[in-house]
Each structure stands twice: as C-alpha cells, then as structure tokens.
Amino acid sequence: TYTSYTVTENFSKYKKVILLDGITQVGSYFSYQETTPVTSFAMPNSVTEWGIYTFSSCKNLKFVNISSGLTALDGECKLAYVGAKAIRIPKSIKSLHGRTFDADNNLNVLYYEGTIAEWNSITNSNDLSGTSGNAISIVRCSDGDLYVDFSKN
C-alpha cells in the first residue's frame, strides 16, 4: 500500500482524479500543468500533507475536495491559478497562509465547515490579502458569512 503519491504521469487523458483511502501525502507539483484537463480532484480523509504547488496552474480545475485529515494550508500557492470559483475548507484546518490562494484566481468564495468563531480562531484566517489579483470576497461559515475587505489591509 502506498502512503505517498507523487504523480510522474501526464494527466492529458484524465478529467477526474480520485485518490484511494490510505494515501497520506499528495506530492509537490501534483498537477502543475496549465493544460491538464483535470476538472475534479477528490482526496480521502487519510491525506494529512500536501507538497508545494500542489494544484498550481490547473486552470480547468473546478472542484477540489480538501481532506479533513489536513490541519494546515500553509502557503506555497497550493491552490494558485486554479479555475475553481469556490473551495470547501474542512473544519480540521487550524492554520492557513494567504499564499495558499495566491495569484490570479477565479476564486470568489471559501466555504468553511465550521462557525465564524471557529474561522476566526484559525491562525492567519484573516491573511487572505497577501495575494496578488485575489478575488476572494466571502468566507461562508456554517452560521453566517464573513466579507473580505482588502482595503483594510
């Protein structure tokens, strides 16, 4: 059984990627190709670690299911330059870095599974402004919405 998964194969023939349960790591540059046709990526809750630039430049990527096994989204543009307009953030996340969503994204909304108070307790939860061209405007929590105002940063 593999616990780490690093892709060396060309994704030119895949639109949907589903990792099997038991995998604990998604390797660096997993799908670092602007031309990849991958539109959907699902990872099991056994995934506890991502490499750098995991999905960077996946312009066709519309859906990412982030593992609830992850506790941090720690920068290095893991979801930079993706085509997704919304991303679900599991309640398990305890820290994040604005560079996670860095660059010219279509991303407008972060869906957080927890409450506003839980979102505010995440280390660097308000550090979404350290991004260039970022369009995130709403963090949608289970008990209401937070509106991102970059003019205050």
mmCIF file of C-alpha atoms in Angstrom:
data_model
loop_
_atom_site.group_PDB
_atom_site.id
_atom_site.type_symbol
_atom_site.label_atom_id
_atom_site.label_comp_id
_atom_site.label_asym_id
_atom_site.label_seq_id
_atom_site.Cartn_x
_atom_site.Cartn_y
_atom_site.Cartn_z
ATOM 1 C CA THR A 1 0.000 0.000 0.000
ATOM 2 C CA TYR A 2 1.319 3.404 -0.951
ATOM 3 C CA THR A 3 1.071 6.168 1.619
ATOM 4 C CA SER A 4 2.644 8.865 -0.516
ATOM 5 C CA TYR A 5 1.506 9.734 -4.015
ATOM 6 C CA THR A 6 3.594 11.804 -6.370
ATOM 7 C CA VAL A 7 2.476 11.905 -9.968
ATOM 8 C CA THR A 8 5.036 11.412 -12.668
ATOM 9 C CA GLU A 9 2.428 10.608 -15.282
ATOM 10 C CA ASN A 10 0.956 13.087 -17.752
ATOM 11 C CA PHE A 11 -2.664 13.962 -16.911
ATOM 12 C CA SER A 12 -3.547 14.624 -20.537
ATOM 13 C CA LYS A 13 -6.156 11.861 -20.569
ATOM 14 C CA TYR A 14 -7.871 12.410 -17.199
ATOM 15 C CA LYS A 15 -10.688 14.771 -16.190
ATOM 16 C CA LYS A 16 -11.424 13.401 -12.728
ATOM 17 C CA VAL A 17 -8.858 12.251 -10.168
ATOM 18 C CA ILE A 18 -9.856 10.327 -7.040
ATOM 19 C CA LEU A 19 -7.169 9.189 -4.637
ATOM 20 C CA LEU A 20 -7.736 5.976 -2.723
ATOM 21 C CA ASP A 21 -8.134 5.800 1.040
ATOM 22 C CA GLY A 22 -4.876 5.169 2.866
ATOM 23 C CA ILE A 23 -2.833 7.716 0.926
ATOM 24 C CA THR A 24 -1.413 10.250 3.383
ATOM 25 C CA GLN A 25 0.520 12.648 1.134
ATOM 26 C CA VAL A 26 -0.105 14.398 -2.174
ATOM 27 C CA GLY A 27 3.231 15.222 -3.734
ATOM 28 C CA SER A 28 4.660 18.524 -4.876
ATOM 29 C CA TYR A 29 3.660 19.703 -8.335
ATOM 30 C CA PHE A 30 0.946 17.024 -8.317
ATOM 31 C CA SER A 31 -0.887 18.568 -11.231
ATOM 32 C CA TYR A 32 1.272 21.549 -12.087
ATOM 33 C CA GLN A 33 0.213 21.934 -15.714
ATOM 34 C CA GLU A 34 -1.891 24.623 -17.260
ATOM 35 C CA THR A 35 -3.033 22.279 -19.990
ATOM 36 C CA THR A 36 -4.226 19.427 -17.784
ATOM 37 C CA PRO A 37 -7.904 18.606 -18.443
ATOM 38 C CA VAL A 38 -8.466 17.647 -14.762
ATOM 39 C CA THR A 39 -11.671 19.346 -13.587
ATOM 40 C CA SER A 40 -12.260 17.471 -10.330
ATOM 41 C CA PHE A 41 -9.928 16.203 -7.627
ATOM 42 C CA ALA A 42 -11.022 14.262 -4.549
ATOM 43 C CA MET A 43 -8.718 13.171 -1.767
ATOM 44 C CA PRO A 44 -9.570 10.827 1.077
ATOM 45 C CA ASN A 45 -9.564 11.968 4.693
ATOM 46 C CA SER A 46 -6.375 9.946 5.185
ATOM 47 C CA VAL A 47 -4.410 12.710 3.379
ATOM 48 C CA THR A 48 -2.590 14.752 6.020
ATOM 49 C CA GLU A 49 0.001 16.569 3.913
ATOM 50 C CA TRP A 50 0.307 18.370 0.551
ATOM 51 C CA GLY A 51 3.510 19.177 -1.248
ATOM 52 C CA ILE A 52 4.315 22.609 -2.678
ATOM 53 C CA TYR A 53 2.426 23.977 -5.694
ATOM 54 C CA THR A 54 0.057 21.012 -5.492
ATOM 55 C CA PHE A 55 -2.566 22.318 -7.921
ATOM 56 C CA SER A 56 -0.871 25.424 -9.212
ATOM 57 C CA SER A 57 -1.828 26.365 -12.765
ATOM 58 C CA CYS A 58 -4.693 23.859 -13.103
ATOM 59 C CA LYS A 59 -6.918 26.283 -14.986
ATOM 60 C CA ASN A 60 -9.558 23.623 -15.684
ATOM 61 C CA LEU A 61 -9.850 22.527 -12.041
ATOM 62 C CA LYS A 62 -13.363 23.381 -10.858
ATOM 63 C CA PHE A 63 -13.705 21.239 -7.740
ATOM 64 C CA VAL A 64 -11.246 20.263 -5.008
ATOM 65 C CA ASN A 65 -12.355 18.165 -2.075
ATOM 66 C CA ILE A 66 -9.867 19.055 0.670
ATOM 67 C CA SER A 67 -9.217 16.217 3.087
ATOM 68 C CA SER A 68 -10.466 16.645 6.633
ATOM 69 C CA GLY A 69 -7.194 14.973 7.613
ATOM 70 C CA LEU A 70 -5.348 18.209 6.831
ATOM 71 C CA THR A 71 -4.769 20.645 9.686
ATOM 72 C CA ALA A 72 -2.943 23.361 7.750
ATOM 73 C CA LEU A 73 -2.948 25.051 4.364
ATOM 74 C CA ASP A 74 0.435 26.648 4.595
ATOM 75 C CA GLY A 75 1.152 28.701 1.522
ATOM 76 C CA GLU A 76 3.356 27.931 -1.444
ATOM 77 C CA CYS A 77 0.418 28.562 -3.793
ATOM 78 C CA LYS A 78 -1.170 25.169 -3.345
ATOM 79 C CA LEU A 79 -4.359 26.367 -4.988
ATOM 80 C CA ALA A 80 -2.946 29.166 -7.124
ATOM 81 C CA TYR A 81 -4.121 29.787 -10.662
ATOM 82 C CA VAL A 82 -6.960 27.287 -10.444
ATOM 83 C CA GLY A 83 -10.276 27.578 -12.241
ATOM 84 C CA ALA A 84 -12.418 26.910 -9.151
ATOM 85 C CA LYS A 85 -14.761 29.701 -8.074
ATOM 86 C CA ALA A 86 -15.313 28.169 -4.636
ATOM 87 C CA ILE A 87 -13.385 25.816 -2.378
ATOM 88 C CA ARG A 88 -14.553 23.918 0.691
ATOM 89 C CA ILE A 89 -12.290 24.258 3.736
ATOM 90 C CA PRO A 90 -12.743 21.496 6.320
ATOM 91 C CA LYS A 91 -13.200 22.275 9.989
ATOM 92 C CA SER A 92 -9.948 20.398 10.694
ATOM 93 C CA ILE A 93 -7.864 23.314 9.341
ATOM 94 C CA LYS A 94 -6.163 25.137 12.235
ATOM 95 C CA SER A 95 -3.816 27.404 10.280
ATOM 96 C CA LEU A 96 -3.524 28.809 6.787
ATOM 97 C CA HIS A 97 -1.440 31.220 4.822
ATOM 98 C CA GLY A 98 -2.769 33.733 2.320
ATOM 99 C CA ARG A 99 -0.408 32.389 -0.318
ATOM 100 C CA THR A 100 -2.480 29.217 -0.364
ATOM 101 C CA PHE A 101 -4.883 31.104 -2.628
ATOM 102 C CA ASP A 102 -2.269 33.396 -4.179
ATOM 103 C CA ALA A 103 -2.276 34.780 -7.673
ATOM 104 C CA ASP A 104 -4.784 35.295 -10.441
ATOM 105 C CA ASN A 105 -7.586 33.058 -9.219
ATOM 106 C CA ASN A 106 -11.233 32.863 -10.201
ATOM 107 C CA LEU A 107 -11.830 32.005 -6.569
ATOM 108 C CA ASN A 108 -14.613 34.115 -5.001
ATOM 109 C CA VAL A 109 -15.851 32.073 -2.048
ATOM 110 C CA LEU A 110 -14.308 29.888 0.626
ATOM 111 C CA TYR A 111 -16.826 27.506 2.180
ATOM 112 C CA TYR A 112 -15.741 26.762 5.735
ATOM 113 C CA GLU A 113 -17.426 23.858 7.520
ATOM 114 C CA GLY A 114 -17.157 25.479 10.947
ATOM 115 C CA THR A 115 -18.621 28.593 12.569
ATOM 116 C CA ILE A 116 -17.464 32.204 12.252
ATOM 117 C CA ALA A 117 -15.870 31.958 15.719
ATOM 118 C CA GLU A 118 -14.002 28.806 14.647
ATOM 119 C CA TRP A 119 -12.841 30.509 11.436
ATOM 120 C CA ASN A 120 -11.557 33.468 13.448
ATOM 121 C CA SER A 121 -9.603 31.089 15.699
ATOM 122 C CA ILE A 122 -7.662 29.696 12.725
ATOM 123 C CA THR A 123 -4.096 31.022 12.704
ATOM 124 C CA ASN A 124 -3.854 33.632 9.933
ATOM 125 C CA SER A 125 -7.529 33.269 8.963
ATOM 126 C CA ASN A 126 -7.561 36.954 8.053
ATOM 127 C CA ASP A 127 -4.369 36.735 5.991
ATOM 128 C CA LEU A 128 -6.103 36.403 2.648
ATOM 129 C CA SER A 129 -4.898 39.799 1.471
ATOM 130 C CA GLY A 130 -1.281 38.817 0.936
ATOM 131 C CA THR A 131 -2.242 37.710 -2.509
ATOM 132 C CA SER A 132 -1.931 39.308 -5.905
ATOM 133 C CA GLY A 133 -5.065 39.549 -8.001
ATOM 134 C CA ASN A 134 -7.037 37.671 -5.380
ATOM 135 C CA ALA A 135 -10.795 37.807 -5.784
ATOM 136 C CA ILE A 136 -11.929 36.065 -2.573
ATOM 137 C CA SER A 137 -14.820 38.126 -1.281
ATOM 138 C CA ILE A 138 -16.718 35.791 1.075
ATOM 139 C CA VAL A 139 -15.871 33.186 3.669
ATOM 140 C CA ARG A 140 -19.129 31.284 4.070
ATOM 141 C CA CYS A 141 -19.326 29.626 7.500
ATOM 142 C CA SER A 142 -21.968 27.304 8.926
ATOM 143 C CA ASP A 143 -23.533 30.175 10.913
ATOM 144 C CA GLY A 144 -23.107 33.098 8.501
ATOM 145 C CA ASP A 145 -20.841 34.898 6.048
ATOM 146 C CA LEU A 146 -17.681 36.920 6.531
ATOM 147 C CA TYR A 147 -16.959 39.517 3.865
ATOM 148 C CA VAL A 148 -13.326 40.088 2.924
ATOM 149 C CA ASP A 149 -12.321 43.752 2.696
ATOM 150 C CA PHE A 150 -8.845 44.090 1.214
ATOM 151 C CA SER A 151 -8.903 47.879 1.578
ATOM 152 C CA LYS A 152 -8.298 47.477 5.327
ATOM 153 C CA ASN A 153 -5.092 45.503 4.845
#
